[in-house]
mmCIF file with all atom_site columns, C-alpha atoms in Angstrom:
data_model
loop_
_atom_site.group_PDB
_atom_site.id
_atom_site.type_symbol
_atom_site.label_atom_id
_atom_site.label_alt_id
_atom_site.label_comp_id
_atom_site.label_asym_id
_atom_site.label_entity_id
_atom_site.label_seq_id
_atom_site.pdbx_PDB_ins_code
_atom_site.Cartn_x
_atom_site.Cartn_y
_atom_site.Cartn_z
_atom_site.occupancy
_atom_site.B_iso_or_equiv
_atom_site.pdbx_formal_charge
_atom_site.auth_seq_id
_atom_site.auth_comp_id
_atom_site.auth_asym_id
_atom_site.auth_atom_id
_atom_site.pdbx_PDB_model_num
ATOM 1  C CA . MET A 1 1  ? -83.865 -48.134 55.900 1.00 58.00 ? 484 MET A CA 1
ATOM 2  C CA . ARG A 1 2  ? -82.656 -44.589 54.563 1.00 54.00 ? 485 ARG A CA 1
ATOM 3  C CA . ARG A 1 3  ? -82.914 -43.384 58.200 1.00 56.00 ? 486 ARG A CA 1
ATOM 4  C CA . ARG A 1 4  ? -80.804 -46.291 59.345 1.00 53.00 ? 487 ARG A CA 1
ATOM 5  C CA . ARG A 1 5  ? -78.126 -45.157 56.865 1.00 50.00 ? 488 ARG A CA 1
ATOM 6  C CA . ILE A 1 6  ? -78.235 -41.703 57.743 1.00 50.00 ? 489 ILE A CA 1
ATOM 7  C CA . THR A 1 7  ? -77.660 -42.711 61.459 1.00 44.00 ? 490 THR A CA 1
ATOM 8  C CA . THR A 1 8  ? -74.859 -45.018 60.615 1.00 45.00 ? 491 THR A CA 1
ATOM 9  C CA . VAL A 1 9  ? -73.083 -42.294 58.572 1.00 43.00 ? 492 VAL A CA 1
ATOM 10 C CA . LEU A 1 10 ? -73.576 -39.660 61.319 1.00 42.00 ? 493 LEU A CA 1
ATOM 11 C CA . GLY A 1 11 ? -72.243 -42.240 63.936 1.00 48.00 ? 494 GLY A CA 1
ATOM 12 C CA . ALA A 1 12 ? -69.041 -42.887 61.887 1.00 46.00 ? 495 ALA A CA 1
ATOM 13 C CA . LEU A 1 13 ? -68.556 -39.216 61.369 1.00 43.00 ? 496 LEU A CA 1
ATOM 14 C CA . ALA A 1 14 ? -68.900 -38.583 65.101 1.00 47.00 ? 497 ALA A CA 1
ATOM 15 C CA . ALA A 1 15 ? -66.388 -41.281 65.868 1.00 45.00 ? 498 ALA A CA 1
ATOM 16 C CA . ALA A 1 16 ? -64.029 -40.056 63.441 1.00 45.00 ? 499 ALA A CA 1
ATOM 17 C CA . ALA A 1 17 ? -64.125 -36.589 64.777 1.00 45.00 ? 500 ALA A CA 1
ATOM 18 C CA . ALA A 1 18 ? -63.753 -37.803 68.316 1.00 43.00 ? 501 ALA A CA 1
ATOM 19 C CA . LEU A 1 19 ? -60.661 -39.714 67.373 1.00 40.00 ? 502 LEU A CA 1
ATOM 20 C CA . ALA A 1 20 ? -59.100 -36.766 65.752 1.00 42.00 ? 503 ALA A CA 1
ATOM 21 C CA . VAL A 1 21 ? -59.638 -34.514 68.708 1.00 38.00 ? 504 VAL A CA 1
ATOM 22 C CA . SER A 1 22 ? -58.174 -37.131 71.032 1.00 38.00 ? 505 SER A CA 1
ATOM 23 C CA . VAL A 1 23 ? -54.991 -37.750 69.235 1.00 39.00 ? 506 VAL A CA 1
ATOM 24 C CA . PRO A 1 24 ? -52.245 -35.428 70.938 1.00 44.00 ? 507 PRO A CA 1
ATOM 25 C CA . SER A 1 25 ? -50.166 -33.272 68.652 1.00 43.00 ? 508 SER A CA 1
ATOM 26 C CA . SER A 1 26 ? -46.985 -34.766 70.283 1.00 44.00 ? 509 SER A CA 1
ATOM 27 C CA . ALA A 1 27 ? -47.691 -38.132 68.717 1.00 54.00 ? 510 ALA A CA 1
ATOM 28 C CA . TYR A 1 28 ? -45.615 -36.743 65.666 1.00 71.00 ? 511 TYR A CA 1
ATOM 29 C CA . ALA A 1 29 ? -42.493 -36.160 67.896 1.00 88.00 ? 512 ALA A CA 1
ATOM 30 C CA . ALA A 1 30 ? -40.133 -38.727 69.755 1.00 94.00 ? 513 ALA A CA 1
ATOM 31 C CA . GLN A 1 31 ? -40.490 -38.572 73.326 1.00 97.00 ? 514 GLN A CA 1
ATOM 32 C CA . GLY A 1 32 ? -37.112 -37.618 75.031 1.00 97.00 ? 515 GLY A CA 1
ATOM 33 C CA . VAL A 1 33 ? -33.964 -35.822 73.989 1.00 98.00 ? 516 VAL A CA 1
ATOM 34 C CA . LEU A 1 34 ? -31.835 -36.333 70.944 1.00 98.00 ? 517 LEU A CA 1
ATOM 35 C CA . ILE A 1 35 ? -28.215 -34.983 71.381 1.00 98.00 ? 518 ILE A CA 1
ATOM 36 C CA . VAL A 1 36 ? -26.476 -34.040 68.189 1.00 97.00 ? 519 VAL A CA 1
ATOM 37 C CA . ASN A 1 37 ? -22.812 -32.683 68.875 1.00 96.00 ? 520 ASN A CA 1
ATOM 38 C CA . GLY A 1 38 ? -23.844 -31.820 72.345 1.00 95.00 ? 521 GLY A CA 1
ATOM 39 C CA . GLN A 1 39 ? -26.926 -29.778 71.408 1.00 96.00 ? 522 GLN A CA 1
ATOM 40 C CA . ALA A 1 40 ? -30.038 -31.138 73.129 1.00 98.00 ? 523 ALA A CA 1
ATOM 41 C CA . HIS A 1 41 ? -33.307 -31.552 71.081 1.00 97.00 ? 524 HIS A CA 1
ATOM 42 C CA . GLU A 1 42 ? -36.197 -32.046 73.486 1.00 97.00 ? 525 GLU A CA 1
ATOM 43 C CA . GLU A 1 43 ? -39.253 -33.864 71.964 1.00 97.00 ? 526 GLU A CA 1
ATOM 44 C CA . PRO A 1 44 ? -37.306 -34.013 68.562 1.00 98.00 ? 527 PRO A CA 1
ATOM 45 C CA . SER A 1 45 ? -39.103 -34.477 65.173 1.00 97.00 ? 528 SER A CA 1
ATOM 46 C CA . GLY A 1 46 ? -37.737 -34.113 61.579 1.00 97.00 ? 529 GLY A CA 1
ATOM 47 C CA . CYS A 1 47 ? -34.305 -33.490 60.191 1.00 98.00 ? 530 CYS A CA 1
ATOM 48 C CA . TYR A 1 48 ? -31.263 -32.113 61.997 1.00 98.00 ? 531 TYR A CA 1
ATOM 49 C CA . SER A 1 49 ? -28.053 -30.788 60.257 1.00 96.00 ? 532 SER A CA 1
ATOM 50 C CA . VAL A 1 50 ? -24.800 -31.813 61.277 1.00 94.00 ? 533 VAL A CA 1
ATOM 51 C CA . ASP A 1 51 ? -22.667 -28.652 61.926 1.00 85.00 ? 534 ASP A CA 1
ATOM 52 C CA . TRP A 1 52 ? -19.270 -30.331 62.568 1.00 89.00 ? 535 TRP A CA 1
ATOM 53 C CA . PHE A 1 53 ? -17.221 -33.232 62.416 1.00 92.00 ? 536 PHE A CA 1
ATOM 54 C CA . PRO A 1 54 ? -16.631 -35.659 63.797 1.00 94.00 ? 537 PRO A CA 1
ATOM 55 C CA . THR A 1 55 ? -20.215 -36.089 64.808 1.00 95.00 ? 538 THR A CA 1
ATOM 56 C CA . SER A 1 56 ? -21.797 -37.594 68.060 1.00 97.00 ? 539 SER A CA 1
ATOM 57 C CA . VAL A 1 57 ? -25.507 -38.645 67.968 1.00 98.00 ? 540 VAL A CA 1
ATOM 58 C CA . THR A 1 58 ? -26.736 -39.680 71.306 1.00 98.00 ? 541 THR A CA 1
ATOM 59 C CA . ASN A 1 59 ? -30.414 -40.866 71.532 1.00 98.00 ? 542 ASN A CA 1
ATOM 60 C CA . HIS A 1 60 ? -32.494 -40.714 74.638 1.00 98.00 ? 543 HIS A CA 1
ATOM 61 C CA . THR A 1 61 ? -35.851 -40.893 72.843 1.00 98.00 ? 544 THR A CA 1
ATOM 62 C CA . ASP A 1 62 ? -38.351 -43.649 72.431 1.00 97.00 ? 545 ASP A CA 1
ATOM 63 C CA . ALA A 1 63 ? -37.748 -43.624 68.551 1.00 97.00 ? 546 ALA A CA 1
ATOM 64 C CA . ILE A 1 64 ? -34.982 -44.466 66.260 1.00 98.00 ? 547 ILE A CA 1
ATOM 65 C CA . ALA A 1 65 ? -32.838 -41.931 64.805 1.00 98.00 ? 548 ALA A CA 1
ATOM 66 C CA . GLU A 1 66 ? -31.468 -42.325 61.175 1.00 98.00 ? 549 GLU A CA 1
ATOM 67 C CA . VAL A 1 67 ? -27.862 -40.760 60.603 1.00 98.00 ? 550 VAL A CA 1
ATOM 68 C CA . HIS A 1 68 ? -27.826 -39.814 56.775 1.00 98.00 ? 551 HIS A CA 1
ATOM 69 C CA . SER A 1 69 ? -24.850 -39.456 54.491 1.00 96.00 ? 552 SER A CA 1
ATOM 70 C CA . GLY A 1 70 ? -26.393 -36.335 52.892 1.00 96.00 ? 553 GLY A CA 1
ATOM 71 C CA . PRO A 1 71 ? -27.613 -32.973 53.826 1.00 96.00 ? 554 PRO A CA 1
ATOM 72 C CA . ASP A 1 72 ? -31.248 -32.532 54.824 1.00 97.00 ? 555 ASP A CA 1
ATOM 73 C CA . CYS A 1 73 ? -31.641 -36.027 55.380 1.00 97.00 ? 556 CYS A CA 1
ATOM 74 C CA . THR A 1 74 ? -30.902 -37.131 51.923 1.00 97.00 ? 557 THR A CA 1
ATOM 75 C CA . GLY A 1 75 ? -28.520 -39.842 50.719 1.00 95.00 ? 558 GLY A CA 1
ATOM 76 C CA . GLN A 1 76 ? -28.009 -43.305 52.091 1.00 96.00 ? 559 GLN A CA 1
ATOM 77 C CA . VAL A 1 77 ? -28.970 -44.015 55.870 1.00 97.00 ? 560 VAL A CA 1
ATOM 78 C CA . GLU A 1 78 ? -25.460 -44.540 57.390 1.00 97.00 ? 561 GLU A CA 1
ATOM 79 C CA . TRP A 1 79 ? -26.507 -45.873 60.734 1.00 97.00 ? 562 TRP A CA 1
ATOM 80 C CA . LEU A 1 80 ? -29.567 -46.387 62.952 1.00 98.00 ? 563 LEU A CA 1
ATOM 81 C CA . VAL A 1 81 ? -29.276 -44.968 66.489 1.00 98.00 ? 564 VAL A CA 1
ATOM 82 C CA . TYR A 1 82 ? -31.564 -46.994 68.735 1.00 98.00 ? 565 TYR A CA 1
ATOM 83 C CA . PRO A 1 83 ? -32.951 -45.503 72.094 1.00 98.00 ? 566 PRO A CA 1
ATOM 84 C CA . GLY A 1 84 ? -30.094 -45.401 74.642 1.00 98.00 ? 567 GLY A CA 1
ATOM 85 C CA . GLU A 1 85 ? -27.234 -45.681 72.075 1.00 98.00 ? 568 GLU A CA 1
ATOM 86 C CA . THR A 1 86 ? -24.597 -43.138 70.939 1.00 98.00 ? 569 THR A CA 1
ATOM 87 C CA . TYR A 1 87 ? -23.019 -43.216 67.537 1.00 98.00 ? 570 TYR A CA 1
ATOM 88 C CA . HIS A 1 88 ? -19.818 -41.342 66.341 1.00 97.00 ? 571 HIS A CA 1
ATOM 89 C CA . THR A 1 89 ? -19.057 -40.740 62.718 1.00 96.00 ? 572 THR A CA 1
ATOM 90 C CA . GLU A 1 90 ? -16.932 -38.429 60.434 1.00 95.00 ? 573 GLU A CA 1
ATOM 91 C CA . THR A 1 91 ? -19.068 -38.718 57.337 1.00 94.00 ? 574 THR A CA 1
ATOM 92 C CA . ALA A 1 92 ? -22.703 -38.025 58.318 1.00 95.00 ? 575 ALA A CA 1
ATOM 93 C CA . GLN A 1 93 ? -24.336 -34.658 57.294 1.00 96.00 ? 576 GLN A CA 1
ATOM 94 C CA . SER A 1 94 ? -27.718 -34.998 58.791 1.00 98.00 ? 577 SER A CA 1
ATOM 95 C CA . VAL A 1 95 ? -30.076 -37.030 61.412 1.00 98.00 ? 578 VAL A CA 1
ATOM 96 C CA . PHE A 1 96 ? -33.640 -37.748 61.174 1.00 98.00 ? 579 PHE A CA 1
ATOM 97 C CA . ILE A 1 97 ? -36.058 -38.644 63.978 1.00 96.00 ? 580 ILE A CA 1
ATOM 98 C CA . LEU A 1 98 ? -39.849 -39.020 64.038 1.00 82.00 ? 581 LEU A CA 1
#
């Protein structure tokens, strides 16, 4: 009984380790290009500041980009830019994508 439990635990640990190794690091970034005010961000991930107004956000990724009213992706989400869409704004201060 005890040997069976040890074998089960070791099997579970081995499976978890194999899964952790098989997940690519790019799984945490969107695939494609996010363009904020003409600046292209390949394989984007995280928060991007808006550096001038009016702002243009073009999403050529496989993820949804959130346009935030505050700096550092704070404040309300002003708009969701879906893959293939472009959004123009005069009030956004940052863009978040994962």
